[in-house]
Amino acid sequence: MQSARNTNPAKHRHRILGFLATVFAILAALGSCSRMLPEGLQALPYMPVVVALTPWFTLLAIVALLLAVVSRRWLTMLIAIAVIGGQVWWQKPFFSGASTLQANDAEAISATRANTSDMIARVMTFNVYKGQADAQAIVDTVRDQRVEILALQETTDEFIDALNNAGIHSYLPYSQISSSDGKSGNGLWSATPLSHPVDDEVGSGASFMPGGTISFGDGKAQIRFVSVHTVSPKPGYWKQWRQTLDELALMRSRTDDRYVFMGDFNSTMDHTPFRAFLGTRFRDATMSSGHGFTFTWPADKAPIPRFADIDHIVIDQRINAGQMQVVRIVGSDHAALLGTIEVGE
């Protein structure tokens, strides 16, 4: 009788741990598999939010694996290992990208002032959250990081005034700012002239996405930059979210120009519509650089950490990217994303 009483608690603990392992493994598997859903299913209510959490299901699978080992749940263990393996396969490119900048690029970016006549540029994108971000902090970041091309989203007239008063034109004197509703807009700023500027490069139902062409290497290459802001996936806007990404995908057929898209895409590399937009032509700069994740959202929910990389710099063919960096600027629910691009002829 004494022996039975001593073993029952251990069996009970194993059953609880085994149950938790199974639940966690199933949740991790279902959450991870959401990445493979077609565009239509990913646009179902709340599915974009689940897919945005894809990398984090790895942690849940690891916990499930540990609990399964302790409780000796072999099938659960295999499920957890399969999830972890799939996640490693999907996320590995973020840490092993093939695109690298030339050795002398770091020296060019670290110079006292940006060299606007070479084939290299420091770029930055930032959602200023309805104009509430600190304009002076943005200008200071532009100065300190030698930013040559800046894309901002959710600008307002009052914010633009604050940005001008903070001295943005001392570093980026050329700009194209657009608003589809007269209240909130997107903008591009550049250290060199923007040729052929337009209010809306994409023709999206989400917002006006201004574009302009910037010359590199004293005219050796011309790259068209676009400030992007798609619809946010939230209740009532699930289908519109997918539609605005599909509208961006049409840009793949515009082969007369090479593009760099910078902005708030409201999607990650795990979202099928975003990968469809990239296709075989465009690349995500963060993944291409191979230096890890660049989570930019949410930036105002402390102690909740940033867990989604929904802001992107998307590069075209014969463009390399590196030195990706996330910078927190107060006043916004996003962090700024910076990178260095090198343009080939």
XYZ file of C-alpha atoms in Angstrom:
345
model
C 0.000 0.000 0.000
C 2.792 2.417 0.822
C 4.471 1.693 -2.497
C 1.255 2.422 -4.416
C 0.776 5.713 -2.637
C 4.335 6.724 -3.518
C 3.961 5.927 -7.233
C 0.542 7.443 -7.814
C 1.692 11.067 -7.475
C 4.463 10.440 -9.992
C 2.025 8.894 -12.468
C -0.347 11.786 -11.937
C 2.408 14.325 -12.695
C 3.387 12.409 -15.814
C -0.217 12.422 -17.023
C -0.461 16.194 -16.507
C 2.873 16.821 -18.224
C 1.900 14.495 -21.046
C -1.427 16.268 -21.484
C 0.273 19.667 -21.583
C 2.882 18.366 -24.020
C 0.170 17.105 -26.361
C -1.831 20.348 -26.202
C 1.257 22.494 -26.807
C 2.453 20.283 -29.660
C -0.941 20.394 -31.393
C -1.180 24.167 -31.001
C 2.364 24.594 -32.306
C 1.630 22.332 -35.273
C -1.632 24.051 -36.177
C -0.125 27.515 -35.775
C 2.921 26.626 -37.842
C 0.868 24.983 -40.575
C -1.134 28.207 -40.969
C 1.906 29.528 -42.842
C 1.209 27.069 -45.655
C -2.421 28.057 -46.158
C -3.360 29.608 -49.528
C -4.082 33.328 -49.727
C -7.840 32.922 -49.479
C -7.686 30.958 -46.227
C -5.074 33.268 -44.719
C -7.506 36.138 -45.273
C -10.142 34.536 -43.061
C -10.935 36.418 -39.829
C -7.974 36.532 -37.420
C -5.857 34.185 -39.554
C -3.391 36.969 -40.529
C -2.759 37.546 -36.823
C -2.103 33.837 -36.213
C 0.267 33.643 -39.187
C 2.183 36.695 -37.942
C 3.080 34.645 -34.850
C 4.607 31.809 -36.909
C 8.225 32.038 -35.627
C 7.021 32.068 -32.029
C 5.331 28.694 -32.359
C 8.877 27.336 -32.320
C 9.111 28.175 -28.617
C 5.825 26.402 -27.949
C 7.112 23.348 -29.818
C 10.334 23.340 -27.773
C 8.339 23.414 -24.531
C 6.150 20.586 -25.875
C 9.270 18.569 -26.740
C 10.749 18.960 -23.261
C 7.481 17.983 -21.589
C 7.091 15.029 -23.955
C 10.579 13.771 -23.089
C 9.858 13.982 -19.361
C 6.445 12.310 -19.697
C 7.641 9.843 -22.355
C 4.999 10.778 -24.923
C 6.805 9.546 -28.029
C 4.204 10.545 -30.631
C 3.970 14.013 -29.128
C 7.750 14.185 -29.200
C 7.757 13.405 -32.940
C 5.132 16.094 -33.614
C 7.175 18.691 -31.726
C 10.369 17.706 -33.560
C 8.564 17.964 -36.908
C 7.322 21.467 -36.044
C 10.777 22.586 -34.964
C 12.269 21.142 -38.153
C 9.744 22.966 -40.316
C 10.371 26.225 -38.515
C 14.126 25.885 -38.957
C 13.583 25.297 -42.678
C 11.360 28.374 -43.033
C 13.313 30.775 -40.825
C 16.887 29.717 -41.636
C 17.235 32.209 -44.551
C 16.929 35.067 -42.038
C 20.213 33.887 -40.552
C 22.029 32.631 -43.635
C 21.206 35.005 -46.465
C 23.460 34.873 -49.485
C 23.411 38.617 -50.204
C 26.312 40.521 -48.646
C 27.565 44.039 -49.121
C 31.051 44.755 -50.376
C 33.770 45.278 -47.779
C 34.133 48.982 -48.571
C 30.411 49.688 -48.103
C 30.705 50.007 -44.333
C 33.380 52.644 -44.772
C 31.179 54.593 -47.179
C 28.248 54.620 -44.755
C 30.406 55.565 -41.768
C 31.759 58.687 -43.473
C 31.064 62.075 -41.918
C 28.443 62.871 -44.554
C 26.576 60.634 -46.971
C 28.163 60.256 -50.395
C 25.286 60.743 -52.808
C 27.361 60.042 -55.926
C 28.163 56.377 -55.237
C 26.161 53.189 -55.660
C 25.417 52.815 -51.953
C 22.694 54.361 -49.797
C 21.463 54.126 -46.234
C 17.651 53.923 -46.293
C 14.959 54.074 -43.630
C 11.231 53.410 -43.349
C 8.984 54.319 -40.433
C 5.255 54.417 -39.693
C 4.804 57.622 -37.662
C 1.422 56.547 -36.220
C -0.936 59.267 -37.407
C 1.784 61.882 -37.079
C 2.396 61.235 -33.390
C 6.054 60.180 -33.671
C 8.822 62.493 -32.488
C 9.800 64.518 -35.565
C 13.060 65.728 -34.038
C 14.083 62.157 -33.194
C 13.467 61.170 -36.820
C 15.693 63.969 -38.087
C 18.363 63.054 -35.538
C 18.260 59.443 -36.734
C 18.527 60.554 -40.354
C 21.572 62.641 -39.433
C 23.282 60.047 -37.255
C 22.646 57.136 -39.648
C 23.527 59.105 -42.827
C 20.129 58.233 -44.298
C 19.818 59.200 -47.966
C 16.281 57.940 -48.693
C 13.459 58.061 -46.129
C 9.949 56.609 -46.409
C 7.308 57.586 -43.852
C 3.731 56.378 -43.449
C 0.687 57.861 -41.685
C 1.952 61.419 -41.981
C -0.309 64.412 -41.278
C -0.005 68.082 -42.215
C 0.898 68.951 -38.629
C 3.569 66.259 -38.569
C 5.078 67.488 -41.842
C 5.297 70.986 -40.363
C 7.043 69.560 -37.298
C 9.426 67.581 -39.500
C 10.297 70.706 -41.481
C 10.803 72.706 -38.300
C 13.110 69.952 -37.023
C 15.327 70.481 -40.074
C 14.652 67.475 -42.312
C 15.492 69.519 -45.415
C 19.013 70.079 -44.153
C 19.663 66.405 -44.875
C 16.899 65.347 -47.264
C 15.842 68.420 -49.262
C 13.766 66.599 -51.905
C 10.389 65.065 -51.117
C 7.128 63.708 -52.478
C 4.230 63.546 -50.006
C 0.783 62.187 -50.840
C -2.555 61.852 -49.083
C -5.609 60.064 -50.405
C -7.980 61.422 -47.757
C -6.425 64.781 -46.898
C -5.669 63.632 -43.361
C -3.124 60.814 -43.346
C -0.545 60.173 -46.021
C 2.767 58.649 -47.041
C 5.961 60.382 -48.092
C 9.404 60.002 -49.613
C 12.427 62.158 -48.779
C 15.772 62.062 -50.566
C 19.221 63.611 -50.388
C 19.243 63.818 -54.202
C 16.542 64.891 -56.668
C 13.461 62.707 -57.147
C 12.778 62.476 -60.856
C 9.337 61.627 -62.236
C 7.626 61.880 -58.838
C 4.025 60.698 -58.603
C 1.380 60.817 -55.889
C 0.459 57.150 -56.276
C 2.797 54.641 -57.895
C 0.708 51.547 -57.153
C -2.930 52.530 -57.575
C -3.898 50.737 -54.385
C -7.179 50.912 -52.525
C -5.248 51.211 -49.257
C -3.572 54.610 -49.643
C -1.636 56.762 -52.073
C 1.870 55.315 -52.302
C 4.176 58.020 -53.668
C 7.081 57.117 -55.914
C 10.123 58.767 -57.407
C 13.313 57.811 -59.234
C 16.727 58.318 -57.644
C 19.992 58.251 -59.569
C 22.991 56.299 -58.296
C 26.656 56.472 -59.277
C 26.385 59.755 -61.202
C 23.706 58.317 -63.464
C 24.949 54.734 -63.757
C 21.705 53.380 -62.317
C 18.198 54.689 -61.672
C 16.060 53.111 -58.974
C 12.408 53.865 -58.376
C 11.486 54.144 -54.683
C 7.951 53.750 -53.304
C 6.585 54.455 -49.818
C 4.157 51.619 -49.041
C 1.260 51.327 -46.615
C -1.250 48.507 -47.022
C -4.510 47.898 -45.164
C -4.097 46.519 -41.648
C -5.602 43.043 -41.029
C -8.236 43.794 -38.428
C -11.929 42.996 -37.977
C -13.902 44.057 -41.018
C -10.823 44.462 -43.235
C -9.529 40.918 -43.736
C -10.339 40.766 -47.464
C -9.112 44.313 -48.053
C -5.804 43.361 -46.422
C -5.271 40.600 -48.957
C -6.513 42.760 -51.838
C -3.976 45.524 -51.189
C -1.136 42.995 -51.174
C -2.468 41.550 -54.420
C -2.412 45.071 -55.882
C 1.241 45.361 -54.936
C 1.915 42.029 -56.643
C 0.944 43.615 -59.961
C 4.118 45.701 -59.693
C 6.131 42.617 -60.678
C 5.021 43.169 -64.272
C 6.523 46.671 -64.436
C 9.879 45.779 -65.901
C 10.864 49.194 -67.261
C 12.116 50.250 -63.815
C 13.915 48.682 -60.903
C 12.149 49.210 -57.587
C 12.776 49.518 -53.877
C 9.589 49.397 -51.799
C 9.808 50.660 -48.229
C 7.019 50.807 -45.719
C 4.401 49.215 -43.517
C 3.208 46.126 -45.398
C 1.129 44.844 -42.453
C 2.430 41.372 -43.253
C 5.435 39.166 -42.630
C 7.383 36.703 -44.743
C 5.104 34.018 -43.347
C 2.032 35.523 -45.047
C 1.287 33.906 -48.390
C 0.071 37.170 -50.044
C 3.350 38.900 -49.144
C 5.415 36.054 -50.595
C 3.199 36.185 -53.685
C 4.019 39.877 -54.030
C 7.747 39.097 -53.907
C 7.447 36.260 -56.405
C 10.749 35.439 -58.105
C 11.595 39.076 -58.763
C 11.645 40.940 -55.445
C 13.429 40.070 -52.195
C 12.947 41.062 -48.598
C 16.074 42.970 -47.524
C 16.062 41.564 -43.990
C 15.934 37.964 -45.178
C 18.404 38.692 -47.974
C 20.957 40.163 -45.583
C 20.878 37.049 -43.383
C 21.436 38.804 -40.061
C 18.317 37.751 -38.192
C 14.813 39.050 -37.622
C 13.890 42.742 -37.547
C 10.736 42.882 -35.448
C 9.208 46.365 -35.654
C 5.730 45.977 -34.135
C 4.290 46.636 -31.598
C 6.710 49.220 -30.213
C 4.400 50.828 -27.642
C 3.048 47.878 -25.664
C 5.757 47.386 -23.025
C 6.419 44.996 -21.414
C 5.170 43.098 -24.493
C 8.175 42.865 -26.837
C 8.065 43.564 -30.547
C 7.148 40.250 -32.166
C 6.191 40.951 -35.811
C 8.335 42.107 -38.724
C 5.606 43.885 -40.710
C 7.786 46.785 -41.908
C 9.967 45.914 -44.871
C 12.522 47.132 -47.349
C 11.901 45.176 -50.541
C 14.618 45.183 -53.198
C 14.628 44.426 -56.903
C 17.126 42.530 -59.026
C 20.815 43.506 -58.914
C 20.377 45.245 -55.568
C 22.016 43.945 -52.395
C 21.106 44.810 -48.825
C 22.739 44.633 -45.417
C 23.345 46.458 -42.125
C 19.679 46.027 -41.209
C 18.785 47.772 -37.965
C 15.678 48.511 -35.889
C 15.539 51.855 -34.073
C 12.917 52.789 -31.481
C 11.509 56.304 -31.940
C 9.011 57.493 -29.348
C 5.434 58.317 -30.264
C 4.766 55.468 -32.695
C 3.480 51.919 -32.384
C 6.173 50.890 -34.892
C 9.940 50.974 -34.719
C 11.942 52.360 -37.619
C 13.688 49.937 -39.987
C 17.029 50.938 -41.502
C 19.215 49.199 -44.032
C 22.029 49.744 -46.483
C 21.508 48.978 -50.147
C 24.104 48.560 -52.862
C 22.891 49.069 -56.419
C 24.391 47.162 -59.315
C 24.489 48.601 -62.801
